[in-house]
Short mmCIF file of C-alpha atoms and ligand atoms in Angstrom, two decimals:
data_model
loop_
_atom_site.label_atom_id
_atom_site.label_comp_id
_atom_site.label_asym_id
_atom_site.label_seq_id
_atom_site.Cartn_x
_atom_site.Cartn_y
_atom_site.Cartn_z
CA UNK A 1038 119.63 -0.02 39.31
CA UNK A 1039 119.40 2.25 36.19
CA UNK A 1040 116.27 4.24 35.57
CA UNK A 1041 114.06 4.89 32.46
CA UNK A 1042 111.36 7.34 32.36
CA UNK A 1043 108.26 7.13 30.13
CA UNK A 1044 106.27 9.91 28.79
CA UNK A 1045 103.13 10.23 26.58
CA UNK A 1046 101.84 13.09 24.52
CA UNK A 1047 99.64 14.67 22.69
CA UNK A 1048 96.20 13.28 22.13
CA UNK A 1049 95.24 10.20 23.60
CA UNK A 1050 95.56 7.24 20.92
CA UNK A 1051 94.52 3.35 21.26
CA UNK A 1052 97.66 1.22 21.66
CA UNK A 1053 99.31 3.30 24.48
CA UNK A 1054 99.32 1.00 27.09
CA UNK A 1055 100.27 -1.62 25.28
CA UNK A 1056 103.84 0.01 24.48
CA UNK A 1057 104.11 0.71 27.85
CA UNK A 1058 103.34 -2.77 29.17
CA UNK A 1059 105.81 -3.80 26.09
CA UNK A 1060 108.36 -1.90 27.53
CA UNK A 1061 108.31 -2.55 31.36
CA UNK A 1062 107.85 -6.13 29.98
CA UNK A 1063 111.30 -6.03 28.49
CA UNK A 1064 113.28 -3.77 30.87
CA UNK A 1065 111.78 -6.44 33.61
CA UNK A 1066 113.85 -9.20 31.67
CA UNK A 1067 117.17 -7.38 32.55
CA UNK A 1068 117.00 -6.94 36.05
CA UNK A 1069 118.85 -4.02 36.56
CA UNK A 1070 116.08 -1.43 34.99
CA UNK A 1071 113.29 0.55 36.92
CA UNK A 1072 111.11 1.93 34.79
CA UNK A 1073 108.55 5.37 36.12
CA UNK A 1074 106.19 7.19 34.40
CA UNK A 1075 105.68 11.12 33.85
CA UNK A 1076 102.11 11.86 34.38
CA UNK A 1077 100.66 14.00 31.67
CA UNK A 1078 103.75 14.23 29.49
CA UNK A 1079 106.58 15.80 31.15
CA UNK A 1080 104.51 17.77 33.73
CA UNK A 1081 104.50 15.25 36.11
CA UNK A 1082 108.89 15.87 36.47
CA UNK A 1083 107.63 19.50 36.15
CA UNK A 1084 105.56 19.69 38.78
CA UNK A 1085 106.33 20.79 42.51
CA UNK A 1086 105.95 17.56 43.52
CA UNK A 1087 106.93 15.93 40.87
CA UNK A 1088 103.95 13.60 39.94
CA UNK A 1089 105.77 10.30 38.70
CA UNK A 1090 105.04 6.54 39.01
CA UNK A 1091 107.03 3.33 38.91
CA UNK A 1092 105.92 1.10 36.36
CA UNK A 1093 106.58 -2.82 36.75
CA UNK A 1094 104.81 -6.18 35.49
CA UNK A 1095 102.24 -5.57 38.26
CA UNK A 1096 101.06 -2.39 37.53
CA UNK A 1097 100.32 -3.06 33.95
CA UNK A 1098 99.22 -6.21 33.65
CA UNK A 1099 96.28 -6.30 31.66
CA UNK A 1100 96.34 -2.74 30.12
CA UNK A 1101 97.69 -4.26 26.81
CA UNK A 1102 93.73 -3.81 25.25
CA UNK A 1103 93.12 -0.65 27.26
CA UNK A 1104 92.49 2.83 25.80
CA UNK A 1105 94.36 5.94 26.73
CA UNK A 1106 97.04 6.29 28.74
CA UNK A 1107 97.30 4.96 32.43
CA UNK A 1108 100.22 7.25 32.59
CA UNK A 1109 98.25 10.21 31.45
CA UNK A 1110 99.05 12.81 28.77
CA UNK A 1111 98.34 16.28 27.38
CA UNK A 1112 98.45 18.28 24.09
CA UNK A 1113 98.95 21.65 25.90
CA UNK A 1114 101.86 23.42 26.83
CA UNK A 1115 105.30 21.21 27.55
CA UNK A 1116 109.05 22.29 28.92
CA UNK A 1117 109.71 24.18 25.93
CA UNK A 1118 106.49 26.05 26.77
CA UNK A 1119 105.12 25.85 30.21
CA UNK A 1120 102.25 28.32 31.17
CA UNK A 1121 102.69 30.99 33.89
CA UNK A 1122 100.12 33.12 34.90
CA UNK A 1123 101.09 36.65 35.09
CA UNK A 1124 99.80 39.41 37.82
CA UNK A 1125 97.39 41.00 35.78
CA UNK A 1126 95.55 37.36 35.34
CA UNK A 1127 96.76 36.62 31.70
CA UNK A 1128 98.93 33.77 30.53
CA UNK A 1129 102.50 33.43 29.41
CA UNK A 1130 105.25 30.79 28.35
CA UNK A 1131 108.49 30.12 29.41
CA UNK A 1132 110.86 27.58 28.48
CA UNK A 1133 111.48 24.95 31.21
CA UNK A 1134 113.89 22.91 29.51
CA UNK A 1135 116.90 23.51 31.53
CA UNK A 1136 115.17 22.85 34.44
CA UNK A 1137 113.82 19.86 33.63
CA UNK A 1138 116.75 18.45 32.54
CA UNK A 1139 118.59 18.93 36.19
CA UNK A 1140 115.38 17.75 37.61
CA UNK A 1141 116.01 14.38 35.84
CA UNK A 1142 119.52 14.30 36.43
CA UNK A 1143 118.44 14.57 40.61
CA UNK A 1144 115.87 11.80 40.43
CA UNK A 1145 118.67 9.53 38.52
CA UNK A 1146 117.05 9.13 34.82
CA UNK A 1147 119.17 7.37 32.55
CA UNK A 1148 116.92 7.56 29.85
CA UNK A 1149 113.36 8.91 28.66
CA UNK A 1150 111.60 7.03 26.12
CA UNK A 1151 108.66 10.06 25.01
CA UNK A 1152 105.49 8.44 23.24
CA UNK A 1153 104.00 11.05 20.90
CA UNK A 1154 102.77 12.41 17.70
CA UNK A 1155 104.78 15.48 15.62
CA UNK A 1156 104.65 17.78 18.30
CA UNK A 1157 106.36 15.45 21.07
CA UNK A 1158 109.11 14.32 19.00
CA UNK A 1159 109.70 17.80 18.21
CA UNK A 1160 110.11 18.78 22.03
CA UNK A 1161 112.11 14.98 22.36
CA UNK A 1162 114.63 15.65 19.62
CA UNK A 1163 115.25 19.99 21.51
CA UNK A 1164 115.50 17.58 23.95
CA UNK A 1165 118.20 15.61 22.65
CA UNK A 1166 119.96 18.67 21.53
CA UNK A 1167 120.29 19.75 25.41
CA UNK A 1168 122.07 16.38 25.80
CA UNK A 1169 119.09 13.98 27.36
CA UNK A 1170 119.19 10.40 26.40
CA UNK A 1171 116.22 10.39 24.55
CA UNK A 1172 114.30 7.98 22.61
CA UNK A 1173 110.74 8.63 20.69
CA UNK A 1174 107.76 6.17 20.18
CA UNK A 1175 105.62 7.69 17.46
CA UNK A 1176 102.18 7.75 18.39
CA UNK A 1177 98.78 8.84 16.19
CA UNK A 1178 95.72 8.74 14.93
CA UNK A 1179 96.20 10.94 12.07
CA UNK A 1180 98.78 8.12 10.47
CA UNK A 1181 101.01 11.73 9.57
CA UNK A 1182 104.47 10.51 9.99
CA UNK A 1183 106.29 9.86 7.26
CA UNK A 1184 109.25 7.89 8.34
CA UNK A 1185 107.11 4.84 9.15
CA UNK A 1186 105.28 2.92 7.42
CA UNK A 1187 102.29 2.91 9.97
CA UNK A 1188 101.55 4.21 13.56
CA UNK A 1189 99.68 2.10 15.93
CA UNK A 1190 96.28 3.72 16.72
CA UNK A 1191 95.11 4.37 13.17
CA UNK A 1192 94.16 1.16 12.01
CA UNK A 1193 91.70 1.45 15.27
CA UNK A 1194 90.57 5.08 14.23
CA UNK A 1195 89.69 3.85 10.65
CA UNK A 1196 87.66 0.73 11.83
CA UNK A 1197 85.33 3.03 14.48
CA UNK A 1198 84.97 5.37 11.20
CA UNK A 1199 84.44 2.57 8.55
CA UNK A 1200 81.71 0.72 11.48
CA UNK A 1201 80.37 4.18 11.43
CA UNK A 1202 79.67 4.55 7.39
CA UNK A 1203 77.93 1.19 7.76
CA UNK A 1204 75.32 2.31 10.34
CA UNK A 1205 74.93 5.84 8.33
CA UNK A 1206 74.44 3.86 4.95
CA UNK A 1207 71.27 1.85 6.46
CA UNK A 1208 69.56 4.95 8.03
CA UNK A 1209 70.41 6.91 4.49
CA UNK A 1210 69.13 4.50 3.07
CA UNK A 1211 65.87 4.45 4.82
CA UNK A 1212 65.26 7.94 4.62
CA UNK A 1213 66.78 8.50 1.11
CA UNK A 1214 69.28 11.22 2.29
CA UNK A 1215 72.94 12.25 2.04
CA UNK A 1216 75.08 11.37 4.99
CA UNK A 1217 78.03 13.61 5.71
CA UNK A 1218 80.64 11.56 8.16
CA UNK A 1219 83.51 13.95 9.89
CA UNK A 1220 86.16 12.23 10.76
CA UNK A 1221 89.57 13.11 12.48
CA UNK A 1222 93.32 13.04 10.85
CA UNK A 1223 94.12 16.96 11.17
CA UNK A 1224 95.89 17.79 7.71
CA UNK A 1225 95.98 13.91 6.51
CA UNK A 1226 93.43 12.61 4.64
CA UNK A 1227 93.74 8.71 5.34
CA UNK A 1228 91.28 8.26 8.32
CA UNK A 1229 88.70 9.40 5.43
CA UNK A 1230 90.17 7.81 2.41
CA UNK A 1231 90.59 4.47 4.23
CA UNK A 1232 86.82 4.65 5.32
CA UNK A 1233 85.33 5.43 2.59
CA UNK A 1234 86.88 2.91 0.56
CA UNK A 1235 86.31 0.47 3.21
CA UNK A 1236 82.67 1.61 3.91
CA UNK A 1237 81.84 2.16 0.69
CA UNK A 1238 81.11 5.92 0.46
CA UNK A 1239 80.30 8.08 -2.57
CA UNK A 1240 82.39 11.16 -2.27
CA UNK A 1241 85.35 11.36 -0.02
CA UNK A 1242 87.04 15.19 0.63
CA UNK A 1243 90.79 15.15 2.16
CA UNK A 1244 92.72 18.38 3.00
CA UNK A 1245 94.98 17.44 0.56
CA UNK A 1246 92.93 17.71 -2.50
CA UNK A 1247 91.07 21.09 -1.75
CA UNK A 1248 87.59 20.48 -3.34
CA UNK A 1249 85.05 21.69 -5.57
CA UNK A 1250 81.88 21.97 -4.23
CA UNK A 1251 80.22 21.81 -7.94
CA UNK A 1252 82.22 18.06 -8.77
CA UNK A 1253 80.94 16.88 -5.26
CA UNK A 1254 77.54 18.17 -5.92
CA UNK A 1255 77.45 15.90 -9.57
CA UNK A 1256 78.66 13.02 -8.29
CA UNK A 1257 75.62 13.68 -5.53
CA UNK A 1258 73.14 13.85 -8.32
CA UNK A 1259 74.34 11.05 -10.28
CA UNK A 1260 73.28 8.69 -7.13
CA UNK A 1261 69.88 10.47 -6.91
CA UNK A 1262 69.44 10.29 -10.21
CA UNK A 1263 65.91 8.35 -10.39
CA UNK A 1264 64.70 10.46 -7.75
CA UNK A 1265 65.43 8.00 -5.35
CA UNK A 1266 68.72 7.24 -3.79
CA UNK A 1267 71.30 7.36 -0.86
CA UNK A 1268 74.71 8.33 -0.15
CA UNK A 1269 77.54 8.82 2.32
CA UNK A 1270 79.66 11.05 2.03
CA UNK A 1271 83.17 11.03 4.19
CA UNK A 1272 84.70 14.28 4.73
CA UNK A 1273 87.94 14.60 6.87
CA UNK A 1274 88.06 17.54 9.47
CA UNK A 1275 90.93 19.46 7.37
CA UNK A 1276 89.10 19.67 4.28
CA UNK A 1277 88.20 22.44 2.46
CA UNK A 1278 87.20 24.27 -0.74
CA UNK A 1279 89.35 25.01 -3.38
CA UNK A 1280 90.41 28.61 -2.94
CA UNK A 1281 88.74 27.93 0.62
CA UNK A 1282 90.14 27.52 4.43
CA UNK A 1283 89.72 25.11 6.92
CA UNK A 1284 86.88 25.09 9.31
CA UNK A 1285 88.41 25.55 13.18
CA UNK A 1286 86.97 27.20 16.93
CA UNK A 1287 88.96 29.35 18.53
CA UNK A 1288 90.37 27.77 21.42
CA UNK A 1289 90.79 29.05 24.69
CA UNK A 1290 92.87 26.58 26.45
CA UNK A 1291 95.64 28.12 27.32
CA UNK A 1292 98.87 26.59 25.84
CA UNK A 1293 97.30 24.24 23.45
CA UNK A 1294 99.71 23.44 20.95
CA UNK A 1295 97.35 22.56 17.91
CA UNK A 1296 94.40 24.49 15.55
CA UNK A 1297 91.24 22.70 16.62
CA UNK A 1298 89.53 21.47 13.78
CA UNK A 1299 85.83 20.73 13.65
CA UNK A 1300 82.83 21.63 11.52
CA UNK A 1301 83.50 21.19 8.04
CA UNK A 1302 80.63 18.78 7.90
CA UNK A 1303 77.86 21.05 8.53
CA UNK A 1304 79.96 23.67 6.28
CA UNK A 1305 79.90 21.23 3.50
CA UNK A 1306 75.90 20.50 3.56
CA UNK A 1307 75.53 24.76 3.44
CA UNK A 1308 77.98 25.23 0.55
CA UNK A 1309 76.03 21.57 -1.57
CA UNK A 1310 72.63 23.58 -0.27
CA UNK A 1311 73.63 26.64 -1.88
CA UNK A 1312 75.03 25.05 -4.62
CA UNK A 1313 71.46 23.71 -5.53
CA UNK A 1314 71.63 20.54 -4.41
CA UNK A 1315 68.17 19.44 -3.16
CA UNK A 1316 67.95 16.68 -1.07
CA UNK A 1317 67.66 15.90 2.53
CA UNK A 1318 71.15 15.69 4.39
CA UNK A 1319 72.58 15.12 7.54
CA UNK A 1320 75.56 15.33 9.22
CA UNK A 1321 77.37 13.07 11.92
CA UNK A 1322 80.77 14.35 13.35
CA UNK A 1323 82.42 11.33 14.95
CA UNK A 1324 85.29 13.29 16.89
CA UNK A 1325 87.04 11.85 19.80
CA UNK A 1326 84.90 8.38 19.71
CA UNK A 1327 87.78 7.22 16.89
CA UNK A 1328 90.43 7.75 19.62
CA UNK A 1329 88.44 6.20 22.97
CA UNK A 1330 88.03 2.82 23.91
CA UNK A 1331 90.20 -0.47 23.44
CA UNK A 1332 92.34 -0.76 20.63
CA UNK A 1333 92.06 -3.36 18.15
CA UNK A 1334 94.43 -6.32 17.89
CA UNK A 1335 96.65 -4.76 15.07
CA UNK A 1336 97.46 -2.21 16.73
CA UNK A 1337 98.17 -4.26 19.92
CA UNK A 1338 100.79 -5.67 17.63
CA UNK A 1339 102.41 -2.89 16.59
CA UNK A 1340 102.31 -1.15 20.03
CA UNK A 1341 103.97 -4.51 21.08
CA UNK A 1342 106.94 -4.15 18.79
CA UNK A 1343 106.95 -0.14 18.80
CA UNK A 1344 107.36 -1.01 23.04
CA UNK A 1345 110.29 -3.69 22.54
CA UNK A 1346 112.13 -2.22 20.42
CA UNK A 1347 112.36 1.03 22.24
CA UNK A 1348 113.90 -0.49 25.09
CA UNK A 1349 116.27 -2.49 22.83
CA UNK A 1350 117.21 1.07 21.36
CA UNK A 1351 118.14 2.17 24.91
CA UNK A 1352 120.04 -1.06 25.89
CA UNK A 1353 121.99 0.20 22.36
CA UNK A 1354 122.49 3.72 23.72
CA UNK A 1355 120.68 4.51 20.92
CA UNK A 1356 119.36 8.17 21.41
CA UNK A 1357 118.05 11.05 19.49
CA UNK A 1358 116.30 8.39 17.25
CA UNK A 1359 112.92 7.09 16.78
CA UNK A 1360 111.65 4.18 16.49
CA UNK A 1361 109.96 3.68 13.01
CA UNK A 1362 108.58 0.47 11.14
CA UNK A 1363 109.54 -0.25 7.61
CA UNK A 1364 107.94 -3.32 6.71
CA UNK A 1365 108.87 -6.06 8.09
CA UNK A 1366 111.32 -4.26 10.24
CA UNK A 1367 111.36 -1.85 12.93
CA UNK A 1368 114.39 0.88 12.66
CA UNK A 1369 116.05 3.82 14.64
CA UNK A 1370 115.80 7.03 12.67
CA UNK A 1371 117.09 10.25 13.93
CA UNK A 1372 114.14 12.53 15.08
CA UNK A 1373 115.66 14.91 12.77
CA UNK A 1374 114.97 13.03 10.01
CA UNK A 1375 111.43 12.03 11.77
CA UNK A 1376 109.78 14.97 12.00
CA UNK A 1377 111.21 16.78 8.75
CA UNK A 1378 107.94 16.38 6.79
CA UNK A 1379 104.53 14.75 7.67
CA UNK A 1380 103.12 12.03 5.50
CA UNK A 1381 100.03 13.39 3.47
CA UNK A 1382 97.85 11.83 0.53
CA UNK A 1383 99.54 12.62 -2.95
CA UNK A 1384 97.74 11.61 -6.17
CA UNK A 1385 99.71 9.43 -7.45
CA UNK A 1386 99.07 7.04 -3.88
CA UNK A 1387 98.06 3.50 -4.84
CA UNK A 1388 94.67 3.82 -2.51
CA UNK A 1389 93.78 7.18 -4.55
CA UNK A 1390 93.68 5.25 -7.71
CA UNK A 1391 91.43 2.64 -5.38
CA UNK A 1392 89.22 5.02 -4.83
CA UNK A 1393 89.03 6.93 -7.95
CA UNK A 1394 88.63 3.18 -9.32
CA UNK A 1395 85.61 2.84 -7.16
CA UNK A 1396 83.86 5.67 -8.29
CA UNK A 1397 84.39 7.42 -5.16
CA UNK A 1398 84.25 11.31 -6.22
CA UNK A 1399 87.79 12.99 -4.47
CA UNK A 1400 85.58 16.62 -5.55
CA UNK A 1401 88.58 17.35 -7.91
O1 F6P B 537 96.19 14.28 16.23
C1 F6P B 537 95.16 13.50 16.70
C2 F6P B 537 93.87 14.26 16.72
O2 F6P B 537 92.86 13.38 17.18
C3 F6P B 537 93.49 14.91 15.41
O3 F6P B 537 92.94 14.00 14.49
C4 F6P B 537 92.52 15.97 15.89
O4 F6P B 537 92.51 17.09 15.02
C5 F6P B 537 93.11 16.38 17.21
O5 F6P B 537 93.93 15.33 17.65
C6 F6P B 537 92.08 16.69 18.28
O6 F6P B 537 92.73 17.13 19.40
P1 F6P B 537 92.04 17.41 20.81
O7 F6P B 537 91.94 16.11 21.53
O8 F6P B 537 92.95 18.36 21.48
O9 F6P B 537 90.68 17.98 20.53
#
């Protein structure tokens, strides 16, 4: 019996389970595969005792339209970086690599198949370079890579966040006030530009095109402009003034890997306030509801053929690659080439022009 070992990253995304059902659905037509699961990432081999579980038709049947991960995950730390408490009650890092290799090699893993965003196919492709037969499933919200087309996951983020301009245009409506909707996507802008131009907003501010507050503030007035009026307004967590930064917490988890992001919404109605803007506004941050709950049937899809193909790609001895989809195909690209540079909104994308088309004010 050979043995593959899956691992998932990073933030939670919807579609998970459905790669891994896709891919103990396909090692189980081999026969000769066992396929276990690394709770939380790679801490479960970590771990003294290791924290692993087997994974076959049984255990996830069903899980195909279930959120999360049943196998568990985390955005802190990782082999490269694994936390140790010192004496004196602070934390360190140290890398765990090596270790974790020869803990695989004892529990007979012939391959790892590692389900994450940037950051995990980072750690897969150091992996890789230590000689593990690895294989990476990309996996995020955010939509960031560039060397596919699409991740599964988004499509589900950006139909919670366009359901969610709907609700805030009827209550704006009501009350005659400016909604301000903050939505996820880190440095990427297409959680918010997707929403907006599927919810109809009236200004829409993306990391990528840092803003000025005056522009916003017309295209405000314009919709107020017979006294009475309405808008939404979709701002993505990474935006921020021109000459500006973005709005994060501190975070005191220790390990954790990423800037947390979070308040440019209530930022934003301060800076229009100042700027003389009159009316009544509001602000909803949506947060982690766009990454909860079942995915939709898209991105069941995808996960499906992001799952199958990954096990194909071991059956090929294909390692150090990810799995990417360039319509209408699905591809192995080195994880080199994978996580070289993220995929961000330019101006010159075709749902920029939609928007600008629209009317939708980008603040530049
Ligand atoms: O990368 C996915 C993502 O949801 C980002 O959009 C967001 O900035 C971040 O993760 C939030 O991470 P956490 O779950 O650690 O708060």
């Amino acid at each position: 019996m050979k043995r593959l070992l899956i691992a998932t990253g990073g933030g939670d995304c919807p579609g998970l389970n459905a790669v891994i059902r896709a891919i103990v659905h396909r090692a189980s037509q081999e026969g000769d595969w066992e396929v276990l699961g690394s709770i939380q990432a790679f801490n479960g081999v970590l771990w003294e005792p290791t924290e692993v579980v087997v994974l076959d038709n049984k255990k996830v049947a069903g899980i195909h339209f279930q959120g999360g991960t049943i196998i568990e995950t985390t955005n802190k730390g990782g082999p490269f970086s694994w936390p140790v408490k010192n004496k004196d009650g602070s934390w360190t890092t140290v890398d765990r690599s090596d270790d974790m290799i020869q803990k695989l090699q004892y529990m007979n893993i012939d391959a790892v198949i590692n389900i994450g965003g940037d950051g995990s196919q980072l750690i897969s492709q150091k992996l890789f370079e230590k000689g593990l037969d690895i294989i990476g499933v990309p996996k995020t919200i955010d939509n960031d890579l560039s060397s596919t087309d699409t991740t599964f996951g988004f499509q589900t983020a950006v139909q919670i966040a366009t359901e969610s301009v709907d609700k805030l245009v009827t209550t704006a409506a009501s009350h005659n006030r400016v909604f301000v909707l903050e939505v996820m996507g880190r440095y990427a802008g297409w959680i918010a530009l997707n929403a907006a131009v599927a919810g109809g907003a009236e200004v829409c501010l993306i990391p990528e095109f840092p803003y000025d507050i005056n522009k916003a503030k017309e295209a405000l007035e314009k919709r107020f402009h017979y006294d009475r009026g309405f808008a939404v307004v979709v701002v993505s967590e990474g935006a921020h003034r021109q000459g500006g930064e973005m709005v994060y917490q501190e975070n005191k988890e220790v390990g954790y890997r990423n800037k947390r992001l979070g308040g440019i919404a209530r930022q934003l109605i301060n800076e229009l306030q100042e700027a003389g803007f009159e009316h009544d506004m509001r602000e909803t941050v949506l947060g982690h509801l766009q990454r909860g709950g079942i995915p939709i049937a898209y991105d069941r899809v995808l996960s499906a053929q992001f799952g199958v193909k990954a096990f194909e790609m071991v059956l090929h001895n294909d390692f150090g690659k990810m799995v990417a989809y360039r319509h209408p195909n699905f591809i192995a690209v080195p994880l080199k080439e994978a996580i070289a540079k993220p995929n961000l909104v330019t101006e010159d994308n075709s749902l920029v022009k939609t928007a600008q088309g629209l009317g939708i004010s980008l603040g530049i």
